[in-house]
Amino acid sequence: MALSNDSEAPISEFLLICFPNYQAWQHWLSLPLSLLFLLAMGANATLLITIRMEASLHEPMYYLLSLLSLLDIVLCLTVIPKVLAIFWFDNKSIGFSSCFLQMFVMNSFLTMESCTFMVMAYDRYVAICKPLQYPTVITDQFVVRAAIFIISRNALISLPVPILSARLKYCAQNIIKNCICTNLSVSRLSCDDITLNKLYQLVAGWTLLGSDLILIVLSYSFIFRVVLRIKAEGAVAKALSTCGSHFILILFFSTVLLVLVITNLARERIPPDVPILLNILHHLIPPALNPIVYGVRTREIKQGIQNLLRRL
């Protein structure tokens, strides 16, 4: 039961109400979401096993791809099982601590993915613009340091988001009109002023994602400038093919994120269920597509998967 508006008793759990205006859609929507979830889990697990088992894939570029797959798996497992539990079993309750843990994982791992794309863009920059230096610059030690940087930077900067929300006083309703515990959806239920919450998430989010995007754009601008100078026949196509998969994933990740931001800014002009659906899909479609795009476009990964299937 939701608490009354004038209740001062502290709450111990929240109720997640997915699609407040179209709850009849939930059972129909659960089928494609379940299929996408299984696809994302299966594709990323296959990619991780292939890179682990295939010696030819034990290179820095594929280690970074493994890190991206691990982040995708964690994001999916943090969001989608709870959404499906709501759809199938009407299990709308989520504990106070669990809600803020989910908030932390979503905020930190989303920016970790962005940061991983930035490191992968740097990897492609060195491979194409400075190929002679690539073996000495992009090493296994570089990947370890990059992974530590990706995790520590984004975890530390994202940590205040759930902390600021958890310290608020929740004495009104405990109904979250969302399928997941986003910062604004939860903090709006508080009796306290949430200006600091909004401001910190805005500044932290745009600082992390914005800096990554700027560095990605710079990397690819240098790459395209070098590629356009290549005059050898077939060299341009070969150079672009080495970063084609990565560029496609960055473009898709950025486009989905941009659409999600725009719909949230135009919340008053569109149905409130649209941003909720886009938020769920943003945690599901990129994880499902990332390993598929690399598997289809990268000959070494495709060969590794074929070798793995022969061993079964």
mmCIF file of C-alpha atoms in Angstrom, residues 38-311:
data_model
loop_
_atom_site.group_PDB
_atom_site.id
_atom_site.type_symbol
_atom_site.label_atom_id
_atom_site.label_comp_id
_atom_site.label_asym_id
_atom_site.label_seq_id
_atom_site.Cartn_x
_atom_site.Cartn_y
_atom_site.Cartn_z
ATOM 1 C CA LEU A 38 18.047 -13.705 -23.747
ATOM 2 C CA LEU A 39 19.725 -12.480 -26.920
ATOM 3 C CA ALA A 40 21.845 -9.970 -24.996
ATOM 4 C CA MET A 41 22.886 -12.530 -22.379
ATOM 5 C CA GLY A 42 23.585 -15.255 -24.928
ATOM 6 C CA ALA A 43 25.475 -13.054 -27.388
ATOM 7 C CA ASN A 44 27.687 -11.443 -24.740
ATOM 8 C CA ALA A 45 28.384 -14.774 -23.027
ATOM 9 C CA THR A 46 29.314 -16.311 -26.390
ATOM 10 C CA LEU A 47 31.640 -13.412 -27.149
ATOM 11 C CA LEU A 48 33.342 -13.646 -23.750
ATOM 12 C CA ILE A 49 33.824 -17.406 -24.037
ATOM 13 C CA THR A 50 35.145 -17.067 -27.602
ATOM 14 C CA ILE A 51 37.717 -14.438 -26.613
ATOM 15 C CA ARG A 52 38.717 -16.530 -23.591
ATOM 16 C CA MET A 53 39.111 -19.779 -25.546
ATOM 17 C CA GLU A 54 40.614 -18.469 -28.794
ATOM 18 C CA ALA A 55 44.325 -17.672 -28.429
ATOM 19 C CA SER A 56 44.344 -15.473 -31.537
ATOM 20 C CA LEU A 57 41.915 -13.091 -29.787
ATOM 21 C CA HIS A 58 44.172 -12.530 -26.762
ATOM 22 C CA GLU A 59 44.945 -8.969 -27.836
ATOM 23 C CA PRO A 60 44.241 -5.575 -26.215
ATOM 24 C CA MET A 61 41.446 -4.665 -28.636
ATOM 25 C CA TYR A 62 39.506 -7.816 -27.772
ATOM 26 C CA TYR A 63 40.188 -7.407 -24.050
ATOM 27 C CA LEU A 64 38.488 -3.997 -24.269
ATOM 28 C CA LEU A 65 35.599 -5.634 -26.098
ATOM 29 C CA SER A 66 35.371 -8.195 -23.267
ATOM 30 C CA LEU A 67 35.153 -5.346 -20.759
ATOM 31 C CA LEU A 68 32.298 -3.817 -22.773
ATOM 32 C CA SER A 69 30.465 -7.164 -22.766
ATOM 33 C CA LEU A 70 30.872 -7.510 -18.991
ATOM 34 C CA LEU A 71 29.433 -4.028 -18.484
ATOM 35 C CA ASP A 72 26.512 -4.880 -20.779
ATOM 36 C CA ILE A 73 25.772 -8.069 -18.840
ATOM 37 C CA VAL A 74 25.784 -6.272 -15.472
ATOM 38 C CA LEU A 75 23.514 -3.496 -16.787
ATOM 39 C CA CYS A 76 21.035 -6.016 -18.186
ATOM 40 C CA LEU A 77 20.976 -8.088 -15.006
ATOM 41 C CA THR A 78 20.493 -4.960 -12.892
ATOM 42 C CA VAL A 79 17.430 -3.715 -14.785
ATOM 43 C CA ILE A 80 15.647 -6.300 -16.924
ATOM 44 C CA PRO A 81 14.940 -9.174 -14.452
ATOM 45 C CA LYS A 82 13.130 -6.754 -12.114
ATOM 46 C CA VAL A 83 11.146 -5.295 -15.033
ATOM 47 C CA LEU A 84 10.093 -8.790 -16.132
ATOM 48 C CA ALA A 85 9.167 -9.687 -12.533
ATOM 49 C CA ILE A 86 6.824 -6.696 -12.518
ATOM 50 C CA PHE A 87 5.299 -7.695 -15.850
ATOM 51 C CA TRP A 88 4.893 -11.404 -15.091
ATOM 52 C CA PHE A 89 4.316 -11.647 -11.326
ATOM 53 C CA ASP A 90 3.174 -8.113 -10.439
ATOM 54 C CA ASN A 91 6.188 -7.935 -8.100
ATOM 55 C CA LYS A 92 6.277 -4.144 -7.857
ATOM 56 C CA SER A 93 8.002 -3.718 -4.497
ATOM 57 C CA ILE A 94 11.702 -2.961 -4.217
ATOM 58 C CA GLY A 95 13.594 -2.457 -0.994
ATOM 59 C CA PHE A 96 14.985 0.931 0.003
ATOM 60 C CA SER A 97 18.632 -0.206 -0.252
ATOM 61 C CA SER A 98 18.024 -2.262 -3.397
ATOM 62 C CA CYS A 99 16.533 0.750 -5.143
ATOM 63 C CA PHE A 100 19.565 2.941 -4.480
ATOM 64 C CA LEU A 101 21.952 0.111 -5.377
ATOM 65 C CA GLN A 102 20.193 -0.210 -8.732
ATOM 66 C CA MET A 103 20.448 3.570 -9.155
ATOM 67 C CA PHE A 104 24.203 3.456 -8.526
ATOM 68 C CA VAL A 105 24.827 0.589 -10.948
ATOM 69 C CA MET A 106 22.784 2.221 -13.718
ATOM 70 C CA ASN A 107 24.511 5.595 -13.356
ATOM 71 C CA SER A 108 28.053 4.279 -12.989
ATOM 72 C CA PHE A 109 27.964 1.461 -15.545
ATOM 73 C CA LEU A 110 26.347 3.631 -18.209
ATOM 74 C CA THR A 111 29.236 6.098 -17.959
ATOM 75 C CA MET A 112 31.693 3.166 -17.787
ATOM 76 C CA GLU A 113 30.385 2.044 -21.174
ATOM 77 C CA SER A 114 30.865 5.538 -22.562
ATOM 78 C CA CYS A 115 34.406 5.632 -21.171
ATOM 79 C CA THR A 116 35.144 2.201 -22.675
ATOM 80 C CA PHE A 117 34.049 3.472 -26.081
ATOM 81 C CA MET A 118 36.441 6.394 -25.605
ATOM 82 C CA VAL A 119 39.370 4.073 -24.829
ATOM 83 C CA MET A 120 38.455 1.897 -27.819
ATOM 84 C CA ALA A 121 38.445 5.019 -30.012
ATOM 85 C CA TYR A 122 41.953 5.810 -28.775
ATOM 86 C CA ASP A 123 42.976 2.233 -29.570
ATOM 87 C CA ARG A 124 41.757 2.676 -33.164
ATOM 88 C CA TYR A 125 43.456 6.086 -33.371
ATOM 89 C CA VAL A 126 46.841 4.592 -32.466
ATOM 90 C CA ALA A 127 46.285 1.589 -34.777
ATOM 91 C CA ILE A 128 45.570 3.772 -37.832
ATOM 92 C CA CYS A 129 47.419 7.046 -37.185
ATOM 93 C CA LYS A 130 50.511 5.610 -35.455
ATOM 94 C CA PRO A 131 50.677 1.942 -36.522
ATOM 95 C CA LEU A 132 54.410 1.543 -35.798
ATOM 96 C CA GLN A 133 53.878 2.616 -32.192
ATOM 97 C CA TYR A 134 50.786 0.463 -31.637
ATOM 98 C CA PRO A 135 52.575 -2.641 -30.211
ATOM 99 C CA THR A 136 54.411 -0.516 -27.638
ATOM 100 C CA VAL A 137 51.522 1.816 -26.717
ATOM 101 C CA ILE A 138 48.500 -0.510 -26.674
ATOM 102 C CA THR A 139 49.711 -3.349 -24.464
ATOM 103 C CA ASP A 140 48.143 -5.660 -21.893
ATOM 104 C CA GLN A 141 49.362 -3.261 -19.183
ATOM 105 C CA PHE A 142 47.602 -0.412 -20.988
ATOM 106 C CA VAL A 143 44.331 -2.379 -20.906
ATOM 107 C CA VAL A 144 44.710 -3.056 -17.159
ATOM 108 C CA ARG A 145 45.374 0.625 -16.430
ATOM 109 C CA ALA A 146 42.504 1.662 -18.699
ATOM 110 C CA ALA A 147 40.113 -0.746 -16.933
ATOM 111 C CA ILE A 148 41.135 0.607 -13.514
ATOM 112 C CA PHE A 149 40.620 4.168 -14.763
ATOM 113 C CA ILE A 150 37.222 3.349 -16.313
ATOM 114 C CA ILE A 151 35.899 1.690 -13.162
ATOM 115 C CA SER A 152 37.343 4.080 -10.565
ATOM 116 C CA ARG A 153 36.537 7.354 -12.375
ATOM 117 C CA ASN A 154 32.918 6.543 -13.071
ATOM 118 C CA ALA A 155 32.186 4.716 -9.813
ATOM 119 C CA LEU A 156 33.574 7.531 -7.662
ATOM 120 C CA ILE A 157 31.852 10.338 -9.569
ATOM 121 C CA SER A 158 28.540 8.443 -9.775
ATOM 122 C CA LEU A 159 28.515 7.386 -6.107
ATOM 123 C CA PRO A 160 27.128 10.715 -4.760
ATOM 124 C CA VAL A 161 23.980 10.318 -6.924
ATOM 125 C CA PRO A 162 22.388 7.512 -4.842
ATOM 126 C CA ILE A 163 23.921 8.901 -1.637
ATOM 127 C CA LEU A 164 22.240 12.274 -2.151
ATOM 128 C CA SER A 165 18.935 10.551 -2.903
ATOM 129 C CA ALA A 166 19.188 8.144 0.051
ATOM 130 C CA ARG A 167 19.782 10.952 2.546
ATOM 131 C CA LEU A 168 16.526 12.667 1.593
ATOM 132 C CA LYS A 169 13.483 12.384 3.850
ATOM 133 C CA TYR A 170 10.773 10.249 2.245
ATOM 134 C CA CYS A 171 7.542 10.925 4.094
ATOM 135 C CA ALA A 172 5.005 11.123 1.272
ATOM 136 C CA GLN A 173 4.033 8.528 -1.331
ATOM 137 C CA ASN A 174 6.302 5.568 -2.057
ATOM 138 C CA ILE A 175 5.002 4.954 -5.595
ATOM 139 C CA ILE A 176 7.647 5.390 -8.301
ATOM 140 C CA LYS A 177 6.058 5.956 -11.707
ATOM 141 C CA ASN A 178 8.810 4.096 -13.495
ATOM 142 C CA CYS A 179 10.067 0.550 -14.038
ATOM 143 C CA ILE A 180 13.474 1.348 -12.570
ATOM 144 C CA CYS A 181 14.904 3.497 -9.783
ATOM 145 C CA THR A 182 16.143 6.539 -11.648
ATOM 146 C CA ASN A 183 17.425 9.428 -9.558
ATOM 147 C CA LEU A 184 14.716 11.933 -10.481
ATOM 148 C CA SER A 185 11.854 9.423 -10.299
ATOM 149 C CA VAL A 186 12.828 8.531 -6.734
ATOM 150 C CA SER A 187 13.909 11.920 -5.398
ATOM 151 C CA ARG A 188 10.635 13.541 -6.529
ATOM 152 C CA LEU A 189 8.927 11.541 -3.774
ATOM 153 C CA SER A 190 10.968 13.298 -1.091
ATOM 154 C CA CYS A 191 9.696 16.024 1.194
ATOM 155 C CA ASP A 192 13.069 17.802 0.969
ATOM 156 C CA ASP A 193 14.539 20.134 -1.615
ATOM 157 C CA ILE A 194 16.078 18.089 -4.463
ATOM 158 C CA THR A 195 17.832 20.940 -6.278
ATOM 159 C CA LEU A 196 21.267 19.575 -5.293
ATOM 160 C CA ASN A 197 20.337 16.103 -6.607
ATOM 161 C CA LYS A 198 19.262 17.485 -9.958
ATOM 162 C CA LEU A 199 22.279 19.767 -10.254
ATOM 163 C CA TYR A 200 24.839 17.087 -9.360
ATOM 164 C CA GLN A 201 23.400 14.512 -11.751
ATOM 165 C CA LEU A 202 23.287 17.095 -14.546
ATOM 166 C CA VAL A 203 26.859 18.275 -14.009
ATOM 167 C CA ALA A 204 28.321 14.801 -13.392
ATOM 168 C CA GLY A 205 26.471 13.210 -16.305
ATOM 169 C CA TRP A 206 27.368 15.844 -18.863
ATOM 170 C CA THR A 207 30.962 16.058 -17.578
ATOM 171 C CA LEU A 208 31.545 12.310 -17.913
ATOM 172 C CA LEU A 209 29.571 11.651 -21.089
ATOM 173 C CA GLY A 210 30.506 14.985 -22.648
ATOM 174 C CA SER A 211 34.256 14.569 -22.122
ATOM 175 C CA ASP A 212 34.113 11.026 -23.513
ATOM 176 C CA LEU A 213 32.184 12.213 -26.566
ATOM 177 C CA ILE A 214 34.641 15.055 -27.234
ATOM 178 C CA LEU A 215 37.615 12.676 -27.095
ATOM 179 C CA ILE A 216 35.830 10.163 -29.337
ATOM 180 C CA VAL A 217 35.077 12.865 -31.912
ATOM 181 C CA LEU A 218 38.695 14.066 -31.800
ATOM 182 C CA SER A 219 40.005 10.518 -32.256
ATOM 183 C CA TYR A 220 37.820 9.870 -35.280
ATOM 184 C CA SER A 221 38.549 13.282 -36.801
ATOM 185 C CA PHE A 222 42.269 12.408 -36.722
ATOM 186 C CA ILE A 223 41.500 8.943 -38.089
ATOM 187 C CA PHE A 224 39.465 10.272 -41.020
ATOM 188 C CA ARG A 225 42.098 12.899 -41.783
ATOM 189 C CA VAL A 226 44.805 10.220 -41.995
ATOM 190 C CA VAL A 227 42.596 7.844 -43.988
ATOM 191 C CA LEU A 228 41.811 10.495 -46.592
ATOM 192 C CA ARG A 229 45.537 10.959 -47.202
ATOM 193 C CA ILE A 230 46.094 7.285 -47.979
ATOM 194 C CA LYS A 231 46.544 6.780 -51.708
ATOM 195 C CA ALA A 232 47.285 3.052 -51.895
ATOM 196 C CA GLU A 233 44.540 1.061 -53.582
ATOM 197 C CA GLY A 234 42.221 -0.633 -51.089
ATOM 198 C CA ALA A 235 44.036 0.901 -48.119
ATOM 199 C CA VAL A 236 41.183 3.272 -47.286
ATOM 200 C CA ALA A 237 38.610 0.469 -47.151
ATOM 201 C CA LYS A 238 40.926 -1.674 -45.043
ATOM 202 C CA ALA A 239 41.605 1.176 -42.612
ATOM 203 C CA LEU A 240 37.920 2.025 -42.234
ATOM 204 C CA SER A 241 36.962 -1.634 -41.751
ATOM 205 C CA THR A 242 39.199 -1.827 -38.678
ATOM 206 C CA CYS A 243 37.109 0.803 -36.874
ATOM 207 C CA GLY A 244 33.753 0.355 -38.664
ATOM 208 C CA SER A 245 32.179 -1.847 -35.984
ATOM 209 C CA HIS A 246 33.311 0.438 -33.196
ATOM 210 C CA PHE A 247 32.006 3.535 -34.993
ATOM 211 C CA ILE A 248 28.596 1.885 -35.578
ATOM 212 C CA LEU A 249 28.247 1.010 -31.881
ATOM 213 C CA ILE A 250 29.261 4.495 -30.738
ATOM 214 C CA LEU A 251 26.793 6.054 -33.165
ATOM 215 C CA PHE A 252 23.975 3.804 -31.961
ATOM 216 C CA PHE A 253 24.820 4.298 -28.264
ATOM 217 C CA SER A 254 24.936 8.081 -28.681
ATOM 218 C CA THR A 255 21.745 8.207 -30.768
ATOM 219 C CA VAL A 256 19.694 6.186 -28.281
ATOM 220 C CA LEU A 257 21.051 8.264 -25.394
ATOM 221 C CA LEU A 258 20.291 11.506 -27.235
ATOM 222 C CA VAL A 259 16.713 10.399 -27.978
ATOM 223 C CA LEU A 260 16.274 9.469 -24.302
ATOM 224 C CA VAL A 261 17.542 12.899 -23.173
ATOM 225 C CA ILE A 262 15.302 14.749 -25.643
ATOM 226 C CA THR A 263 12.195 12.820 -24.598
ATOM 227 C CA ASN A 264 12.910 13.565 -20.936
ATOM 228 C CA LEU A 265 13.355 17.262 -21.686
ATOM 229 C CA ALA A 266 10.077 17.265 -23.639
ATOM 230 C CA ARG A 267 8.298 15.248 -20.965
ATOM 231 C CA GLU A 268 5.314 17.609 -20.855
ATOM 232 C CA ARG A 269 4.655 17.263 -24.604
ATOM 233 C CA ILE A 270 4.758 13.468 -24.880
ATOM 234 C CA PRO A 271 3.067 10.630 -22.976
ATOM 235 C CA PRO A 272 4.951 9.851 -19.738
ATOM 236 C CA ASP A 273 5.211 6.175 -20.684
ATOM 237 C CA VAL A 274 7.448 6.920 -23.703
ATOM 238 C CA PRO A 275 10.555 7.934 -21.686
ATOM 239 C CA ILE A 276 10.022 4.903 -19.444
ATOM 240 C CA LEU A 277 10.017 2.545 -22.429
ATOM 241 C CA LEU A 278 13.050 4.235 -24.011
ATOM 242 C CA ASN A 279 14.933 3.971 -20.721
ATOM 243 C CA ILE A 280 14.308 0.222 -20.596
ATOM 244 C CA LEU A 281 15.311 -0.237 -24.238
ATOM 245 C CA HIS A 282 18.493 1.756 -23.688
ATOM 246 C CA HIS A 283 19.552 -0.831 -21.099
ATOM 247 C CA LEU A 284 18.664 -3.702 -23.429
ATOM 248 C CA ILE A 285 19.149 -2.984 -27.153
ATOM 249 C CA PRO A 286 22.806 -1.806 -27.085
ATOM 250 C CA PRO A 287 23.890 -4.852 -25.005
ATOM 251 C CA ALA A 288 22.092 -7.098 -27.512
ATOM 252 C CA LEU A 289 23.611 -5.408 -30.581
ATOM 253 C CA ASN A 290 27.200 -4.818 -29.417
ATOM 254 C CA PRO A 291 28.441 -8.430 -29.644
ATOM 255 C CA ILE A 292 26.368 -9.121 -32.784
ATOM 256 C CA VAL A 293 27.854 -6.166 -34.695
ATOM 257 C CA TYR A 294 31.382 -7.180 -33.756
ATOM 258 C CA GLY A 295 30.680 -10.844 -34.463
ATOM 259 C CA VAL A 296 29.304 -10.138 -37.927
ATOM 260 C CA ARG A 297 31.849 -7.516 -38.986
ATOM 261 C CA THR A 298 35.056 -8.873 -37.410
ATOM 262 C CA ARG A 299 36.542 -11.839 -39.253
ATOM 263 C CA GLU A 300 38.679 -12.985 -36.312
ATOM 264 C CA ILE A 301 35.713 -13.121 -33.929
ATOM 265 C CA LYS A 302 33.555 -14.856 -36.518
ATOM 266 C CA GLN A 303 36.293 -17.464 -37.023
ATOM 267 C CA GLY A 304 36.668 -17.861 -33.261
ATOM 268 C CA ILE A 305 32.938 -18.509 -32.820
ATOM 269 C CA GLN A 306 33.064 -21.121 -35.593
ATOM 270 C CA ASN A 307 36.007 -22.829 -33.867
ATOM 271 C CA LEU A 308 34.117 -22.760 -30.565
ATOM 272 C CA LEU A 309 31.055 -24.384 -32.157
ATOM 273 C CA ARG A 310 33.215 -27.158 -33.631
ATOM 274 C CA ARG A 311 34.471 -28.037 -30.151
#
